[in-house]
Short mmCIF file of C-alpha atoms (C1' of nucleotides) in Angstrom, two decimals:
data_model
loop_
_atom_site.label_atom_id
_atom_site.label_comp_id
_atom_site.label_asym_id
_atom_site.label_seq_id
_atom_site.Cartn_x
_atom_site.Cartn_y
_atom_site.Cartn_z
CA MET A 207 18.05 49.03 -85.46
CA ALA A 208 18.07 46.39 -82.80
CA THR A 209 18.92 44.04 -85.60
CA SER A 210 22.68 43.76 -85.39
CA VAL A 211 23.16 44.71 -81.74
CA ASP A 212 20.91 42.33 -79.84
CA THR A 213 20.35 39.98 -82.74
CA PRO A 214 23.66 38.65 -83.96
CA GLY A 215 22.19 36.51 -86.65
CA ARG A 216 20.94 33.19 -85.32
CA ASP A 217 22.30 31.86 -82.09
CA ALA A 218 20.57 28.97 -80.36
CA ASP A 219 22.40 29.51 -77.08
CA ARG A 220 21.46 33.15 -76.96
CA THR A 221 17.86 32.37 -77.85
CA ARG A 222 17.72 29.72 -75.17
CA ALA A 223 19.09 32.15 -72.61
CA ALA A 224 16.59 34.81 -73.65
CA ILE A 225 13.71 32.39 -73.17
CA LEU A 226 15.05 31.33 -69.79
CA PHE A 227 15.41 34.91 -68.58
CA ALA A 228 11.96 35.89 -69.85
CA ALA A 229 10.50 32.81 -68.19
CA GLN A 230 11.98 33.84 -64.83
CA GLN A 231 10.42 37.28 -65.12
CA ILE A 232 6.99 36.08 -66.24
CA PHE A 233 6.85 33.17 -63.79
CA ALA A 234 7.74 35.51 -60.93
CA GLU A 235 5.16 38.03 -62.03
CA LYS A 236 2.16 35.88 -62.89
CA GLY A 237 2.83 32.48 -61.36
CA PHE A 238 3.15 29.19 -63.21
CA VAL A 239 -0.50 28.77 -64.14
CA GLU A 240 -1.23 32.22 -65.50
CA ALA A 241 2.15 32.57 -67.16
CA GLY A 242 1.49 31.56 -70.77
CA VAL A 243 4.11 30.18 -73.10
CA ARG A 244 3.10 32.93 -75.51
CA ASP A 245 3.72 35.56 -72.81
CA ILE A 246 7.23 34.27 -72.23
CA THR A 247 8.22 33.93 -75.85
CA ALA A 248 6.76 37.34 -76.65
CA LEU A 249 8.97 38.90 -73.99
CA ALA A 250 11.95 36.99 -75.33
CA GLY A 251 11.06 38.04 -78.84
CA VAL A 252 10.92 34.56 -80.31
CA ASN A 253 8.38 32.07 -81.55
CA GLN A 254 6.26 30.12 -79.11
CA SER A 255 7.26 26.74 -80.46
CA LEU A 256 10.84 27.21 -79.30
CA VAL A 257 9.86 26.50 -75.72
CA SER A 258 9.05 22.93 -76.63
CA ARG A 259 12.04 22.60 -78.91
CA TYR A 260 14.67 23.98 -76.54
CA PHE A 261 13.28 22.97 -73.17
CA GLY A 262 10.84 20.17 -73.86
CA GLY A 263 7.74 22.02 -72.74
CA LYS A 264 6.48 24.56 -70.24
CA LEU A 265 7.10 22.34 -67.22
CA LYS A 266 10.72 21.65 -68.09
CA LEU A 267 11.20 25.35 -68.78
CA PHE A 268 9.87 26.11 -65.33
CA GLU A 269 12.27 23.65 -63.78
CA ALA A 270 15.20 25.14 -65.66
CA ALA A 271 14.16 28.68 -64.76
CA LEU A 272 13.80 27.96 -61.05
CA ALA A 273 16.95 25.87 -60.89
CA ASP A 274 18.91 28.66 -62.53
CA LEU A 275 17.58 31.20 -60.04
CA LEU A 276 18.47 28.97 -57.11
CA ASP A 277 21.98 28.59 -58.44
CA ALA A 278 22.60 32.20 -57.53
CA ARG A 279 23.00 30.75 -54.07
CA LEU A 280 21.96 33.09 -51.30
CA MET A 281 23.58 31.19 -48.52
CA THR A 282 27.16 32.01 -49.41
CA ASP A 283 29.14 34.47 -47.33
CA LEU A 284 26.32 35.03 -44.89
CA SER A 285 27.62 35.77 -41.44
CA ARG A 286 25.74 34.59 -38.37
CA LYS A 287 26.25 37.98 -36.77
CA ASP A 288 23.85 40.11 -38.79
CA PHE A 289 21.98 37.26 -40.46
CA GLY A 290 18.55 38.83 -39.92
CA ARG A 291 19.46 42.22 -41.29
CA ARG A 292 21.18 40.74 -44.34
CA ILE A 293 18.32 38.40 -45.22
CA VAL A 294 15.72 41.14 -45.03
CA ALA A 295 17.99 43.39 -47.08
CA ILE A 296 18.26 40.73 -49.78
CA PHE A 297 14.52 40.09 -49.78
CA THR A 298 13.65 43.76 -50.05
CA ASP A 299 16.46 45.03 -52.28
CA PRO A 300 14.74 47.37 -54.76
CA ARG A 301 17.74 47.37 -57.11
CA ARG A 302 17.49 43.65 -57.66
CA ASP A 303 17.50 42.85 -61.38
CA ARG A 304 16.68 39.17 -61.21
CA ALA A 305 13.45 37.57 -60.10
CA GLN A 306 13.19 36.47 -56.48
CA PRO A 307 13.55 32.67 -56.38
CA LEU A 308 10.93 32.39 -53.66
CA SER A 309 8.42 34.30 -55.75
CA VAL A 310 8.83 31.85 -58.60
CA LEU A 311 8.72 28.94 -56.21
CA LEU A 312 5.54 30.03 -54.48
CA GLY A 313 3.92 30.76 -57.82
CA ALA A 314 4.12 27.07 -58.62
CA THR A 315 1.99 25.76 -55.76
CA ALA A 316 -1.23 25.86 -57.78
CA ASP A 317 -0.10 23.31 -60.34
CA SER A 318 0.48 19.81 -59.02
CA GLU A 319 3.29 19.00 -61.43
CA ALA A 320 5.06 22.32 -61.05
CA ARG A 321 4.61 22.01 -57.28
CA ALA A 322 6.38 18.66 -57.26
CA ILE A 323 9.31 20.17 -59.12
CA ALA A 324 9.42 23.19 -56.86
CA LEU A 325 9.27 21.01 -53.77
CA ARG A 326 12.18 18.90 -54.91
CA LEU A 327 14.32 21.91 -55.76
CA LEU A 328 13.39 23.54 -52.47
CA ARG A 329 14.51 20.51 -50.54
CA ASP A 330 17.71 19.83 -52.44
CA ARG A 331 18.93 23.34 -53.12
CA VAL A 332 17.58 25.43 -50.28
CA LEU A 333 16.63 23.43 -47.22
CA ALA A 334 19.51 20.96 -47.30
CA PRO A 335 22.21 23.67 -47.58
CA LEU A 336 20.40 25.89 -45.10
CA SER A 337 19.97 23.10 -42.60
CA GLY A 338 23.63 22.18 -42.96
CA TRP A 339 24.68 25.80 -42.55
CA LEU A 340 22.56 26.17 -39.42
CA GLY A 341 23.85 22.87 -38.00
CA GLY A 342 23.00 21.27 -34.70
CA ALA A 343 20.18 19.03 -33.59
CA GLU A 344 17.45 21.56 -34.18
CA ALA A 345 18.69 22.44 -37.65
CA ASP A 346 15.57 21.15 -39.39
CA ALA A 347 13.21 22.99 -37.06
CA ARG A 348 15.22 26.17 -37.56
CA ALA A 349 15.12 25.76 -41.33
CA ALA A 350 11.36 25.27 -41.11
CA ARG A 351 11.06 28.52 -39.16
CA PHE A 352 13.08 30.26 -41.84
CA MET A 353 10.77 28.98 -44.55
CA ILE A 354 7.63 29.91 -42.63
CA VAL A 355 8.64 33.52 -42.13
CA SER A 356 10.08 33.90 -45.63
CA THR A 357 7.06 32.35 -47.27
CA GLY A 358 4.62 34.44 -45.29
CA PHE A 359 6.47 37.57 -46.25
CA PHE A 360 6.64 36.77 -49.96
CA THR A 361 3.06 35.61 -50.07
CA TYR A 362 1.80 38.96 -48.85
CA ARG A 363 4.24 40.98 -50.89
CA ASP A 364 3.67 39.21 -54.20
CA LEU A 365 0.48 37.20 -54.04
CA LEU A 366 -1.85 38.98 -51.65
CA PRO A 367 -0.59 42.55 -51.57
CA LEU A 368 -1.98 44.20 -48.49
CA ALA A 369 -1.45 47.83 -47.62
CA GLU A 370 1.20 46.90 -45.09
CA PHE A 371 3.35 45.29 -47.77
CA SER A 372 3.19 47.75 -50.63
CA GLY A 373 6.16 50.04 -50.99
CA PRO A 374 8.90 49.95 -48.35
CA VAL A 375 8.29 47.60 -45.47
CA GLU A 376 6.79 49.31 -42.46
CA PRO A 377 9.65 49.92 -39.97
CA ARG A 378 8.21 47.96 -37.05
CA LEU A 379 7.40 45.05 -39.34
CA ARG A 380 10.90 45.13 -40.80
CA GLN A 381 12.37 45.11 -37.31
CA TRP A 382 10.27 42.10 -36.38
CA LEU A 383 11.32 40.28 -39.55
CA GLU A 384 14.99 40.94 -38.84
CA ASP A 385 14.61 39.75 -35.27
CA ALA A 386 12.73 36.64 -36.35
CA PHE A 387 15.44 35.68 -38.82
CA GLN A 388 18.23 36.51 -36.39
CA ALA A 389 16.59 34.39 -33.69
CA ILE A 390 16.81 31.40 -36.01
CA VAL A 391 20.61 31.41 -35.80
CA ASP A 392 20.85 32.70 -32.22
CA ASP A 393 18.32 30.27 -30.76
CA MET B 132 -30.75 3.04 -50.35
CA ALA B 133 -29.43 6.53 -50.00
CA THR B 134 -32.49 7.54 -51.94
CA SER B 135 -34.92 8.57 -49.24
CA VAL B 136 -32.48 9.40 -46.46
CA ASP B 137 -30.14 11.91 -48.00
CA THR B 138 -32.33 12.66 -51.00
CA PRO B 139 -35.72 13.93 -49.87
CA GLY B 140 -37.09 14.43 -53.32
CA ARG B 141 -35.98 17.69 -54.88
CA ASP B 142 -34.81 20.49 -52.68
CA ALA B 143 -33.00 23.44 -54.19
CA ASP B 144 -31.76 24.70 -50.84
CA ARG B 145 -30.32 21.35 -49.92
CA THR B 146 -28.71 20.97 -53.34
CA ARG B 147 -27.21 24.43 -53.07
CA ALA B 148 -25.81 23.62 -49.64
CA ALA B 149 -24.38 20.33 -50.90
CA ILE B 150 -22.56 22.12 -53.71
CA LEU B 151 -21.25 24.75 -51.31
CA PHE B 152 -19.92 22.15 -48.88
CA ALA B 153 -18.34 20.09 -51.66
CA ALA B 154 -16.76 23.24 -53.05
CA GLN B 155 -15.15 24.02 -49.71
CA GLN B 156 -13.64 20.56 -49.55
CA ILE B 157 -12.38 20.48 -53.13
CA PHE B 158 -11.10 24.06 -53.09
CA ALA B 159 -9.19 23.37 -49.88
CA GLU B 160 -7.76 20.16 -51.27
CA LYS B 161 -6.80 21.13 -54.81
CA GLY B 162 -6.80 24.92 -54.93
CA PHE B 163 -8.99 27.11 -57.10
CA VAL B 164 -7.29 26.39 -60.41
CA GLU B 165 -7.08 22.61 -60.23
CA ALA B 166 -10.49 22.25 -58.60
CA GLY B 167 -12.81 21.48 -61.48
CA VAL B 168 -16.50 22.22 -61.51
CA ARG B 169 -17.02 18.57 -62.39
CA ASP B 170 -14.99 17.52 -59.33
CA ILE B 171 -17.17 19.59 -57.04
CA THR B 172 -20.51 18.54 -58.48
CA ALA B 173 -19.42 14.92 -58.53
CA LEU B 174 -18.70 15.09 -54.80
CA ALA B 175 -22.03 16.80 -54.23
CA GLY B 176 -23.76 14.20 -56.37
CA VAL B 177 -25.42 16.65 -58.75
CA ASN B 178 -25.08 17.82 -62.30
CA GLN B 179 -22.29 20.18 -63.30
CA SER B 180 -24.60 22.79 -64.76
CA LEU B 181 -26.06 23.56 -61.36
CA VAL B 182 -22.97 25.51 -60.37
CA SER B 183 -23.78 28.12 -62.97
CA ARG B 184 -27.48 28.05 -62.21
CA TYR B 185 -27.27 28.32 -58.43
CA PHE B 186 -24.11 30.37 -58.00
CA GLY B 187 -23.52 32.09 -61.32
CA GLY B 188 -20.29 30.31 -62.14
CA LYS B 189 -17.15 28.88 -60.58
CA LEU B 190 -15.83 32.24 -59.41
CA LYS B 191 -19.01 33.17 -57.57
CA LEU B 192 -19.11 29.72 -56.06
CA PHE B 193 -15.60 30.24 -54.77
CA GLU B 194 -16.57 33.54 -53.23
CA ALA B 195 -19.60 32.00 -51.54
CA ALA B 196 -17.56 29.03 -50.30
CA LEU B 197 -14.81 31.17 -48.79
CA ALA B 198 -17.21 33.70 -47.32
CA ASP B 199 -19.16 30.91 -45.66
CA LEU B 200 -15.99 29.46 -44.15
CA LEU B 201 -14.92 32.83 -42.82
CA ASP B 202 -18.30 33.29 -41.22
CA ALA B 203 -17.37 30.58 -38.74
CA ARG B 204 -15.46 33.40 -37.12
CA LEU B 205 -12.31 32.28 -35.34
CA MET B 206 -11.80 35.47 -33.43
CA THR B 207 -14.69 35.05 -31.03
CA ASP B 208 -14.05 34.16 -27.41
CA LEU B 209 -10.30 34.15 -27.86
CA SER B 210 -8.58 35.18 -24.69
CA ARG B 211 -5.34 37.15 -24.79
CA LYS B 212 -3.89 34.93 -22.11
CA ASP B 213 -3.31 31.72 -24.08
CA PHE B 214 -3.80 33.19 -27.53
CA GLY B 215 -0.81 31.37 -29.05
CA ARG B 216 -1.75 27.96 -27.71
CA ARG B 217 -5.36 28.32 -28.82
CA ILE B 218 -4.52 29.47 -32.33
CA VAL B 219 -2.11 26.62 -32.92
CA ALA B 220 -4.67 24.20 -31.49
CA ILE B 221 -7.28 25.46 -33.93
CA PHE B 222 -4.91 25.30 -36.88
CA THR B 223 -3.79 21.78 -36.10
CA ASP B 224 -7.02 20.27 -34.80
CA PRO B 225 -7.20 16.81 -36.42
CA ARG B 226 -10.90 16.41 -35.61
CA ARG B 227 -11.85 19.42 -37.65
CA ASP B 228 -14.67 18.57 -40.04
CA ARG B 229 -14.70 21.73 -42.10
CA ALA B 230 -12.03 22.98 -44.47
CA GLN B 231 -9.48 25.44 -43.10
CA PRO B 232 -10.38 28.91 -44.38
CA LEU B 233 -6.74 29.81 -44.85
CA SER B 234 -6.19 26.75 -47.01
CA VAL B 235 -8.98 27.79 -49.34
CA LEU B 236 -7.76 31.37 -49.33
CA LEU B 237 -4.17 30.51 -50.18
CA GLY B 238 -5.34 28.14 -52.88
CA ALA B 239 -6.76 31.13 -54.75
CA THR B 240 -3.54 33.06 -55.23
CA ALA B 241 -2.79 31.51 -58.62
CA ASP B 242 -5.89 32.90 -60.31
CA SER B 243 -6.01 36.68 -60.64
CA GLU B 244 -9.79 36.91 -60.31
CA ALA B 245 -10.05 34.48 -57.43
CA ARG B 246 -7.11 36.24 -55.78
CA ALA B 247 -8.93 39.57 -55.91
CA ILE B 248 -11.95 38.03 -54.22
CA ALA B 249 -9.80 36.32 -51.61
CA LEU B 250 -7.90 39.52 -50.91
CA ARG B 251 -11.09 41.48 -50.34
CA LEU B 252 -12.55 38.86 -48.03
CA LEU B 253 -9.25 38.62 -46.17
CA ARG B 254 -9.22 42.35 -45.56
CA ASP B 255 -12.85 42.76 -44.62
CA ARG B 256 -13.48 39.62 -42.64
CA VAL B 257 -10.13 38.67 -41.14
CA LEU B 258 -7.69 41.56 -40.97
CA ALA B 259 -10.17 44.25 -40.00
CA PRO B 260 -11.66 42.28 -37.08
CA LEU B 261 -8.24 40.99 -36.06
CA SER B 262 -6.70 44.43 -36.15
CA GLY B 263 -9.61 45.80 -34.12
CA TRP B 264 -9.31 42.98 -31.60
CA LEU B 265 -5.59 43.57 -31.23
CA GLY B 266 -6.06 47.33 -30.87
CA GLY B 267 -3.43 49.97 -30.33
CA ALA B 268 -1.18 51.90 -32.65
CA GLU B 269 0.70 48.86 -33.88
CA ALA B 270 -2.45 46.88 -34.56
CA ASP B 271 -1.84 46.68 -38.31
CA ALA B 272 1.77 45.58 -37.93
CA ARG B 273 0.66 42.95 -35.42
CA ALA B 274 -2.03 41.69 -37.76
CA ALA B 275 0.56 41.49 -40.54
CA ARG B 276 2.78 39.39 -38.28
CA PHE B 277 -0.15 37.09 -37.61
CA MET B 278 -0.78 36.63 -41.31
CA ILE B 279 2.89 36.01 -42.10
CA VAL B 280 3.24 33.22 -39.56
CA SER B 281 -0.15 31.69 -40.34
CA THR B 282 0.42 31.78 -44.07
CA GLY B 283 3.88 30.30 -43.81
CA PHE B 284 2.55 27.47 -41.70
CA PHE B 285 -0.37 26.65 -44.01
CA THR B 286 1.74 26.94 -47.11
CA TYR B 287 4.10 24.25 -45.91
CA ARG B 288 1.40 22.08 -44.45
CA ASP B 289 -0.92 22.14 -47.47
CA LEU B 290 0.95 23.38 -50.51
CA LEU B 291 4.56 22.36 -50.08
CA PRO B 292 4.46 19.47 -47.63
CA LEU B 293 7.91 19.03 -46.21
CA ALA B 294 8.87 16.29 -43.84
CA GLU B 295 8.74 18.68 -40.91
CA PHE B 296 5.07 19.42 -41.55
CA SER B 297 3.59 16.01 -42.23
CA GLY B 298 1.77 14.40 -39.35
CA PRO B 299 1.80 16.10 -35.96
CA VAL B 300 3.81 19.26 -35.76
CA GLU B 301 7.31 18.73 -34.44
CA PRO B 302 7.30 19.81 -30.73
CA ARG B 303 9.95 22.49 -30.95
CA LEU B 304 8.31 23.95 -34.04
CA ARG B 305 4.93 23.94 -32.30
CA GLN B 306 6.43 25.72 -29.33
CA TRP B 307 7.92 28.37 -31.58
CA LEU B 308 4.60 28.84 -33.36
CA GLU B 309 2.76 29.26 -30.07
CA ASP B 310 5.34 31.76 -28.84
CA ALA B 311 5.25 33.68 -32.11
CA PHE B 312 1.46 34.01 -31.96
CA GLN B 313 1.50 34.86 -28.26
CA ALA B 314 4.11 37.56 -28.81
CA ILE B 315 1.73 39.25 -31.23
CA VAL B 316 -0.66 40.09 -28.40
CA ASP B 317 1.98 40.49 -25.66
CA ASP B 318 4.27 42.73 -27.68
"C1'" DC C 214 28.74 28.72 -105.00
"C1'" DA C 215 25.76 24.90 -103.96
"C1'" DG C 216 23.76 22.12 -100.57
"C1'" DT C 217 22.59 20.68 -96.12
"C1'" DG C 218 21.57 20.95 -91.46
"C1'" DA C 219 20.49 24.22 -87.88
"C1'" DT C 220 17.42 27.88 -86.58
"C1'" DG C 221 13.03 30.25 -86.64
"C1'" DT C 222 8.06 30.98 -87.91
"C1'" DA C 223 3.00 30.55 -88.87
"C1'" DA C 224 -0.68 27.78 -88.63
"C1'" DA C 225 -3.17 24.00 -87.18
"C1'" DC C 226 -4.11 20.42 -83.73
"C1'" DG C 227 -5.75 18.27 -79.44
"C1'" DC C 228 -7.34 18.58 -75.20
"C1'" DA C 229 -9.21 20.32 -70.93
"C1'" DT C 230 -12.78 22.94 -68.89
"C1'" DG C 231 -16.34 26.45 -67.70
"C1'" DT C 232 -20.67 27.46 -69.61
"C1'" DT C 233 -24.98 27.16 -72.08
"C1'" DT C 234 -28.86 24.89 -74.22
"C1'" DA C 235 -32.54 21.67 -74.97
"C1'" DC C 236 -34.94 18.33 -72.82
"C1'" DA C 237 -36.74 15.24 -68.99
"C1'" DT C 238 -38.91 14.77 -64.51
"C1'" DC C 239 -40.74 15.76 -60.17
"C1'" DA C 240 -43.76 18.66 -56.91
"C1'" DC C 241 -47.50 21.28 -55.93
"C1'" DG C 242 -51.81 23.96 -56.61
"C1'" DA C 243 -56.34 24.53 -59.09
"C1'" DT D 78 -56.17 14.61 -62.07
"C1'" DC D 79 -54.05 17.87 -64.88
"C1'" DG D 80 -50.82 21.27 -65.92
"C1'" DT D 81 -47.32 24.41 -64.93
"C1'" DG D 82 -43.23 25.95 -62.98
"C1'" DA D 83 -39.27 24.43 -60.40
"C1'" DT D 84 -35.59 21.18 -60.35
"C1'" DG D 85 -32.22 18.18 -62.53
"C1'" DT D 86 -29.69 16.05 -66.50
"C1'" DA D 87 -27.07 15.03 -70.78
"C1'" DA D 88 -25.03 16.84 -74.49
"C1'" DA D 89 -23.19 20.33 -77.14
"C1'" DC D 90 -20.68 24.64 -77.24
"C1'" DA D 91 -16.95 28.06 -76.84
"C1'" DT D 92 -12.55 29.07 -75.73
"C1'" DG D 93 -7.88 29.24 -74.01
"C1'" DC D 94 -3.55 27.12 -74.30
"C1'" DG D 95 0.40 23.83 -74.67
"C1'" DT D 96 2.08 21.35 -78.32
"C1'" DT D 97 3.10 19.70 -82.93
"C1'" DT D 98 3.70 20.04 -87.82
"C1'" DA D 99 5.00 21.82 -92.22
"C1'" DC D 100 7.49 25.19 -94.20
"C1'" DA D 101 10.85 29.18 -94.68
"C1'" DT D 102 15.39 31.10 -93.99
"C1'" DC D 103 19.92 31.65 -92.41
"C1'" DA D 104 24.82 29.87 -91.73
"C1'" DC D 105 28.42 27.09 -92.53
"C1'" DT D 106 31.16 23.54 -95.14
"C1'" DG D 107 33.00 21.12 -99.14
#
DNA sequence: CAGTGATGTAAACGCATGTTTACATCACGA
DNA sequence: TCGTGATGTAAACATGCGTTTACATCACTG
């Protein structure tokens, strides 16, 4: 079993996709440095050497994994009316099946090369669209506020799990988060 | 030169202090993972093996370095009146000669062992005093808000330097930071 | 059906890095 | 002054890990 259902012979595209998906999970869970190529390929069920063959190395795989996650663009159909509530709902959705892009991104800060990649993707595919969506003269400062609050939240949920961040978000904290995000669009 | 002034023969205490100070600088600059023992001892001007002899290894050195930084307690003589302004002033003081504790702390998130140490020190020596100082029923939620904003700020200043965070903080962003910190004590 | 390139694997390689060991050298007391 | 322990150093060691290499196996085409 599991030989003709999820393994239709040999398929490079499918193998590549499996590695990419596994990489997103492992990178989100352990961060770039502690995520080993062997961890990723083991989860994907393939040989470790395929990372180099199909992606050109761990670093390129990271770039592909993060870029793919950011392509599921969050900024679409996001109304200004309940911006805060929607953002917090997305960030805390327990049914989410894909890795949180910001988790993967923040997990790259420890490696100088991965950090450079993450920084470029953050600028081009998050901050630029966000700043444009926010508009106005203070767009950049607003986008910075968005990143500060988001990053702080993800850091303590994923990287430094304190009591306040385990399980559902404490109601008063959630309310503050929603207000902080909403204030970014309301001024 | 530099042989009788800063090198008074052999002094274990002085050597130990030199390693500790160098560690704080290097850890703040490069993070725990990319900070090599050889980098630290080179800056201290001593042999690499002394890290293991005097501190018991890189991990213990990290713990000692972070604990020492946190001992320069920030929470003392901090009035509730201009809390926000004072905090931002401390975080952005260009004349500061010691490493920012939060920089060192956030640089440890990539290593699971260093992260555990950082998390414990953060709880015992930052959050507990802060929560006590804030007081009240919502003290923990307030402390969490403080950490979110602080962490977001340091992440983008040290780890993911965007244009908005290089050089002096943009005035409107600084104002928002001050207000956000002040609101934590004012409710 | 044969052959050839694509796909996948196991093992070895190379390198970086924290740690340990063996040895040298200085300081201080008898 | 002599010797002994503390202090410091250079080199070797051990190991984890990304990558490469050599080989096996499947799939498709003529």
